[in-house]
mmCIF file of C-alpha atoms in Angstrom:
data_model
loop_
_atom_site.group_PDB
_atom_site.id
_atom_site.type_symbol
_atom_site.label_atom_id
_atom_site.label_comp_id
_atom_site.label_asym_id
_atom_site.label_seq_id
_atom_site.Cartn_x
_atom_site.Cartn_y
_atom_site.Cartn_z
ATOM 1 C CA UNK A 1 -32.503 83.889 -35.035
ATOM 2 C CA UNK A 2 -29.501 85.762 -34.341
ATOM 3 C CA UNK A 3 -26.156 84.191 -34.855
ATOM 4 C CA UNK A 4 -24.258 86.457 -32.303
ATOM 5 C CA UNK A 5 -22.479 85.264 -29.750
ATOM 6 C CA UNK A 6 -22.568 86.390 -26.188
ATOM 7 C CA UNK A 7 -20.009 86.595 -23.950
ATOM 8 C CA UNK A 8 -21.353 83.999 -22.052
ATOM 9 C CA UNK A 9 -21.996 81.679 -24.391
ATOM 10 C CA UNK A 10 -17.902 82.054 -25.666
ATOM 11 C CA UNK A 11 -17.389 81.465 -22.131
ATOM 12 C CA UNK A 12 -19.472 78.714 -21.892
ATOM 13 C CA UNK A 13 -17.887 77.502 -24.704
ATOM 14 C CA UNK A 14 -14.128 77.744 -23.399
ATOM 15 C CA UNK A 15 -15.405 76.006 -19.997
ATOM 16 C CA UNK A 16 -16.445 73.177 -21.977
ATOM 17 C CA UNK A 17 -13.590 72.926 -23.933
ATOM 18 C CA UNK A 18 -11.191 73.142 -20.966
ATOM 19 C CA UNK A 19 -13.038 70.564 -19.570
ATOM 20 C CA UNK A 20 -12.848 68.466 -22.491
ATOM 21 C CA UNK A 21 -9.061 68.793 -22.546
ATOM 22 C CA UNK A 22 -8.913 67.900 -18.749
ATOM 23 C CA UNK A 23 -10.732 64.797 -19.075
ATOM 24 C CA UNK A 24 -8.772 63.850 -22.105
ATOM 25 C CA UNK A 25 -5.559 64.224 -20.267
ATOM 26 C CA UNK A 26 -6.919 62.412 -17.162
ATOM 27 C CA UNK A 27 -8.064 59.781 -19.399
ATOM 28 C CA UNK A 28 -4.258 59.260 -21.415
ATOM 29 C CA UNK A 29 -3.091 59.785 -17.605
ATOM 30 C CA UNK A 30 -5.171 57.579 -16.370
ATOM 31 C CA UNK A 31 -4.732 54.992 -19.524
ATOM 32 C CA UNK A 32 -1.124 54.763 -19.154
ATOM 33 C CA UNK A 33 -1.236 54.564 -15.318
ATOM 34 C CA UNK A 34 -3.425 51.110 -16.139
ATOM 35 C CA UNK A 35 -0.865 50.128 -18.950
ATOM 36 C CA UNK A 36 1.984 50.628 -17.033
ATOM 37 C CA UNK A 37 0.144 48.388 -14.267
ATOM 38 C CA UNK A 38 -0.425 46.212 -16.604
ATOM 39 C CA UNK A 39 2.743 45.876 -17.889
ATOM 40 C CA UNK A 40 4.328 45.670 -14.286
ATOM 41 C CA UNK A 41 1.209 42.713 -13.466
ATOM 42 C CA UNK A 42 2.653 40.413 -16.376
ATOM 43 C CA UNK A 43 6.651 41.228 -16.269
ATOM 44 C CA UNK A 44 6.619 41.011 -12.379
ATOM 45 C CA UNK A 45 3.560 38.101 -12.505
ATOM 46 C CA UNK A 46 5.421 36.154 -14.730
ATOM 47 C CA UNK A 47 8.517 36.373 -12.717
ATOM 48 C CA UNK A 48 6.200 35.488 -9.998
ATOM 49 C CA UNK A 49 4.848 32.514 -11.607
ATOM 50 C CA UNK A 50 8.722 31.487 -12.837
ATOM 51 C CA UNK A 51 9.574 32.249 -9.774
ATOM 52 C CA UNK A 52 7.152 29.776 -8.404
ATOM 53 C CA UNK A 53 7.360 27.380 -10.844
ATOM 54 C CA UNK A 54 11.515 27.105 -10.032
ATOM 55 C CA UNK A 55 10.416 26.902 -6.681
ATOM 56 C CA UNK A 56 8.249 23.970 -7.201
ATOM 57 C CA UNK A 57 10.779 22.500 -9.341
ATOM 58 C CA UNK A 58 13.653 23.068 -6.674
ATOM 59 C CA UNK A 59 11.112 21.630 -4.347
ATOM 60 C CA UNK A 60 10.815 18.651 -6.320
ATOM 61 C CA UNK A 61 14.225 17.728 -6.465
ATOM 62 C CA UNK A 62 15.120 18.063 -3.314
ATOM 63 C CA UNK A 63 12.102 16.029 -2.376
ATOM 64 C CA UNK A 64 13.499 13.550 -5.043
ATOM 65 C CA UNK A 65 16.892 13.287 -3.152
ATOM 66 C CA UNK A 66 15.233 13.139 -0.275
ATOM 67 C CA UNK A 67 13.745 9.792 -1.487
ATOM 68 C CA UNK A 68 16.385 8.941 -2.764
ATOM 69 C CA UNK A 69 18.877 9.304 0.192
ATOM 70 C CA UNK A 70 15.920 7.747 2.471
ATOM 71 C CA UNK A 71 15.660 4.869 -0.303
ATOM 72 C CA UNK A 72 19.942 4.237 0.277
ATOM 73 C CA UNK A 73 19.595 4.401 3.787
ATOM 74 C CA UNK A 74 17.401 1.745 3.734
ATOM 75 C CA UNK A 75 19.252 -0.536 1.421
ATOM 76 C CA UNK A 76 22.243 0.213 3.638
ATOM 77 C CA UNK A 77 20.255 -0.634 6.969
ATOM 78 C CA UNK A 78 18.848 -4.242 4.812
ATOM 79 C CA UNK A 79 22.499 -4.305 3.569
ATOM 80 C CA UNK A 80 24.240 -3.468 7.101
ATOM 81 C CA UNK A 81 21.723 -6.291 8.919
ATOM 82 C CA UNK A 82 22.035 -9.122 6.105
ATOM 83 C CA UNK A 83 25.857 -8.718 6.326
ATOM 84 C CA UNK A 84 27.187 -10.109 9.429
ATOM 85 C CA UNK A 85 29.559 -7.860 11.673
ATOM 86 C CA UNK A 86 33.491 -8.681 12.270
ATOM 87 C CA UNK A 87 32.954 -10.641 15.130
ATOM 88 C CA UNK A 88 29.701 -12.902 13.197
ATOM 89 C CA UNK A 89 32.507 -13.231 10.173
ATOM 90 C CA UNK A 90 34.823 -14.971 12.206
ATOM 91 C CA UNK A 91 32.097 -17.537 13.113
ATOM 92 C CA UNK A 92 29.790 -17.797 9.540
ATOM 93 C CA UNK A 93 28.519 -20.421 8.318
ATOM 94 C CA UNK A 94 30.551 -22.572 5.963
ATOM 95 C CA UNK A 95 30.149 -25.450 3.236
ATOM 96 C CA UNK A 96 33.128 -27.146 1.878
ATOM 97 C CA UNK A 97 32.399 -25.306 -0.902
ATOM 98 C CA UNK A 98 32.868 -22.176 0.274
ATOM 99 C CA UNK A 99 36.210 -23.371 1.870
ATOM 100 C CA UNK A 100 38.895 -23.069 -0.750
ATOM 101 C CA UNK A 101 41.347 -24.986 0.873
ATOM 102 C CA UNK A 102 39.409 -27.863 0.910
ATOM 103 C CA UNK A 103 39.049 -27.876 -3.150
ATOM 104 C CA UNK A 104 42.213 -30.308 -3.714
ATOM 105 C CA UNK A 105 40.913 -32.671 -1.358
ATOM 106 C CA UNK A 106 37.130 -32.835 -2.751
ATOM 107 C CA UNK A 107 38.569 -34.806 -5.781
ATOM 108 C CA UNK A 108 40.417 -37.279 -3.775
ATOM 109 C CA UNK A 109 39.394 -41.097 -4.069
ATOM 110 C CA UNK A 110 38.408 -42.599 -1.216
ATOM 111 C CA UNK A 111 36.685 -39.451 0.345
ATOM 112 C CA UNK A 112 33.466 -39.982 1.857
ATOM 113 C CA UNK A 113 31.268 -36.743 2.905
ATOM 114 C CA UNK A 114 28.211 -36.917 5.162
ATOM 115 C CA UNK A 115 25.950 -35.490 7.198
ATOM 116 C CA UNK A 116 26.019 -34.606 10.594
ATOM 117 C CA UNK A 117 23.354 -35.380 13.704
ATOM 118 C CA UNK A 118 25.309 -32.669 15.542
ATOM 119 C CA UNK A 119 23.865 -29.456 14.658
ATOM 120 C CA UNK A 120 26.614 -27.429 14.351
ATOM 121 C CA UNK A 121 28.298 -29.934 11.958
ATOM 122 C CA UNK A 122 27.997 -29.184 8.229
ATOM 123 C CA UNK A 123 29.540 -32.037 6.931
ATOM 124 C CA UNK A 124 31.531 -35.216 8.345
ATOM 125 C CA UNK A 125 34.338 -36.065 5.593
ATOM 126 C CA UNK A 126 35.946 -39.785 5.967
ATOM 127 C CA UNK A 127 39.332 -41.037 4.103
ATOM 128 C CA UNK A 128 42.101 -43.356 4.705
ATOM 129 C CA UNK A 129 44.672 -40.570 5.558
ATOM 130 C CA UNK A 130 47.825 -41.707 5.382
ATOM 131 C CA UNK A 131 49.717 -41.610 8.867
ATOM 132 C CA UNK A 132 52.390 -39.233 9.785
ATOM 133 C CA UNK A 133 55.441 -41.123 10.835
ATOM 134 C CA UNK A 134 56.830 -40.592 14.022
ATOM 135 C CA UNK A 135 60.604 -39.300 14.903
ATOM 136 C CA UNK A 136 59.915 -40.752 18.436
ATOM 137 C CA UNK A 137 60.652 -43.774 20.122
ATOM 138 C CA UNK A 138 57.736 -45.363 21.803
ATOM 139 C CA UNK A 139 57.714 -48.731 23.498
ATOM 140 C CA UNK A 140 53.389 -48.694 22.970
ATOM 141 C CA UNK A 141 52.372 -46.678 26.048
ATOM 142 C CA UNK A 142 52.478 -43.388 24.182
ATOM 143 C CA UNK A 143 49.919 -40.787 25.828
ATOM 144 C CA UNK A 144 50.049 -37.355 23.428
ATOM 145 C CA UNK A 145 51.798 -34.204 24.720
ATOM 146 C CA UNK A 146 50.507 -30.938 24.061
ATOM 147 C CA UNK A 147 53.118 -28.638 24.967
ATOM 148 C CA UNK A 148 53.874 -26.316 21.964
ATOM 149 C CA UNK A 149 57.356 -26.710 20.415
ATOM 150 C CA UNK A 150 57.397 -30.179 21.575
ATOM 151 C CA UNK A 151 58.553 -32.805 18.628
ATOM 152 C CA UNK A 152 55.183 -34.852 19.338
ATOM 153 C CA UNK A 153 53.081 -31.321 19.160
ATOM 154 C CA UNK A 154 54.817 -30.657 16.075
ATOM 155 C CA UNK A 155 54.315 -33.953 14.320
ATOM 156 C CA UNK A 156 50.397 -33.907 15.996
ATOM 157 C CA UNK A 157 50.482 -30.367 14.103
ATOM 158 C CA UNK A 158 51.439 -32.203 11.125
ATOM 159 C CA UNK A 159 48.965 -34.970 10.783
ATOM 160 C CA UNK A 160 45.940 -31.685 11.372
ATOM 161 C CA UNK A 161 47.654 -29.881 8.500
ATOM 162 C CA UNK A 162 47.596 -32.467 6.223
ATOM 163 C CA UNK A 163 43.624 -33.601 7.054
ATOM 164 C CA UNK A 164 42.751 -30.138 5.715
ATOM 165 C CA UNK A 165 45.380 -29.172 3.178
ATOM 166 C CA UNK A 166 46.486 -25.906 4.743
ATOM 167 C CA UNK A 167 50.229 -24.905 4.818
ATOM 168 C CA UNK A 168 51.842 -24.127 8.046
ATOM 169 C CA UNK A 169 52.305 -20.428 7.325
ATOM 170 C CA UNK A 170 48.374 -20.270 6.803
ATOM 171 C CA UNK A 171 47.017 -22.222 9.554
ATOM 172 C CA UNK A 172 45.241 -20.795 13.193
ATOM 173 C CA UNK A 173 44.948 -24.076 15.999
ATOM 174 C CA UNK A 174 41.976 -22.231 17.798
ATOM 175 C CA UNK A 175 41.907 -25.097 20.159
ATOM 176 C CA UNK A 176 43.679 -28.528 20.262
ATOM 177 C CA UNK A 177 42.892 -31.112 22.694
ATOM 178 C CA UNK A 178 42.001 -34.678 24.367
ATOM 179 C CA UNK A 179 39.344 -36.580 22.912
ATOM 180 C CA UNK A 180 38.662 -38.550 26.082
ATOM 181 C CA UNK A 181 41.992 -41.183 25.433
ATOM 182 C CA UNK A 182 45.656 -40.368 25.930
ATOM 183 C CA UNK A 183 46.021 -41.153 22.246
ATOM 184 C CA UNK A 184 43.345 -39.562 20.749
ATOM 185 C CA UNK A 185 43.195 -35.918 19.813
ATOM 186 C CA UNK A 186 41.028 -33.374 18.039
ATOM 187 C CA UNK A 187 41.520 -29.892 16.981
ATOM 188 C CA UNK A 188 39.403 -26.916 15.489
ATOM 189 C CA UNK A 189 41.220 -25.105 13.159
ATOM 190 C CA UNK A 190 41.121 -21.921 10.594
ATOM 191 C CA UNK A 191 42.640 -20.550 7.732
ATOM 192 C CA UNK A 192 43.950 -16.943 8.485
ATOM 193 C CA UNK A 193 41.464 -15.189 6.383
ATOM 194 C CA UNK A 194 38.942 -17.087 9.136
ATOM 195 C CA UNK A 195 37.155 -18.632 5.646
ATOM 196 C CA UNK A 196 35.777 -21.214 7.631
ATOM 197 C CA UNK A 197 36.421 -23.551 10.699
ATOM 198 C CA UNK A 198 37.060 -27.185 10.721
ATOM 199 C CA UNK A 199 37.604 -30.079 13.296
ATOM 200 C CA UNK A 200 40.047 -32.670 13.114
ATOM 201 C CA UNK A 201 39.953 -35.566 14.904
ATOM 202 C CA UNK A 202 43.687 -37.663 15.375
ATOM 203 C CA UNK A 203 44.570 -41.210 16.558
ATOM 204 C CA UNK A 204 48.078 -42.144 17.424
ATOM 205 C CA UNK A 205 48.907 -45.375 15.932
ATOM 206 C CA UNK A 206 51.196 -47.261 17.725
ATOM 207 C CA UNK A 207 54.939 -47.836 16.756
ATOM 208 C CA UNK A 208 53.657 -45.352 13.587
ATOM 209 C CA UNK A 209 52.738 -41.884 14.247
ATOM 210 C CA UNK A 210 49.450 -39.831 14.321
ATOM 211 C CA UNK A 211 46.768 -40.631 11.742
ATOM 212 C CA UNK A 212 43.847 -38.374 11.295
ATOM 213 C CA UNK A 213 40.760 -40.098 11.216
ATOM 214 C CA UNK A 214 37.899 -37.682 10.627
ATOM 215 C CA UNK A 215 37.355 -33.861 9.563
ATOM 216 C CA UNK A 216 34.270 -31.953 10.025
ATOM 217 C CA UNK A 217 32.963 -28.753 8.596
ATOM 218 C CA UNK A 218 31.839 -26.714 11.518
ATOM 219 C CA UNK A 219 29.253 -24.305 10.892
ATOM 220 C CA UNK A 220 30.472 -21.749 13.979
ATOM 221 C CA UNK A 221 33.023 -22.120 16.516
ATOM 222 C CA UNK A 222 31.778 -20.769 19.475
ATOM 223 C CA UNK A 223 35.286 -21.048 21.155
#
């Protein structure tokens, strides 16, 4: 067998080999084309997925203080109805209790507290209150007067101050009036924080001065 070689077959040869060296090329092109993708799939996908994940986790909190602003506003809405407006305040519900002024009085012998068949009466309180003596001369046909600044308004103002134990510089008269006698009086009055409302009920006592007789704890004043 000869071992020459043809021209064709070096040829041959060559056209192989050039192939060779194309496909290898193609292939490391081709190889670093994927490798690059592949780098560029996890860098940019796992941006992508932080990315999303940050998202979800912004979405999350804003969904949280979503809740929780929803969660105020409702507490604020319970709040807002359970607390009664400026104009209920001035007419809420009392107990001597609640009524501060009334404390020194609570302890005071003689005092007698019941309840009321009226319904907006909280409490009746009873005592032997000591009578407010008069400046005026009477001759027993006294009928009250209830012109402000008067000296019988004054000393009627006197005997409702001291049935409920507040001062004169922290006392409203939201209404003082007849009790169906020309010597009998009654008058709803407030502290001026509006704590609570009461209703004192007067007698003159002839030849004496006025006397109240009986103090209730209202539970609104309607006016």
């Amino acid at each position: 067998m000869s071992n020459k070689h043809t021209p064709h077959s070096r040829s041959s040869r060559y056209e192989k080999k050039r192939r060779g060296t194309k496909w290898l090329t193609w292939l490391v092109g081709a190889g670093s084309f994927f490798l690059v993708l592949l780098v560029v799939l996890i860098v940019f996908g796992g941006e992508d997925q932080s990315g999303k994940a940050q998202n979800t986790e912004e979405q999350e909190k804003e969904e949280a203080a979503l809740q929780e602003k929803q969660i105020e506003q409702t507490e604020d809405k319970e709040k807002n109805t359970d607390e009664p407006t400026e104009e209920e305040s001035d007419k809420q519900k009392v107990s001597i209790e609640e009524f501060d002024e009334l404390k020194p009085i609570e302890d005071e012998e003689g005092l007698k507290i019941e309840k009321s068949d009226d319904p907006n009466v909280e409490r009746v309180i009873t005592k032997d209150w000591p009578v407010i003596q008069t400046e005026m001369e009477t001759n027993g046909e006294h009928s009250i007067t209830y012109q402000s600044g008067s000296q019988d308004y004054k000393e009627l103002q006197e005997a409702i101050r001291s049935a409920v134990g507040l001062p004169e510089d922290n006392i409203i008269y939201w209404d003082v009036s007849n009790r169906g006698h020309p010597q009998k009086a009654k008058a709803t009055v407030s502290d001026k924080n509006k704590t609570g409302y009461l209703r004192v009920h007067v007698d003159w006592i002839d030849g004496q001065g006025y006397k109240p007789v009986k103090l209730e704890v209202l539970k609104n004043y309607n006016g």
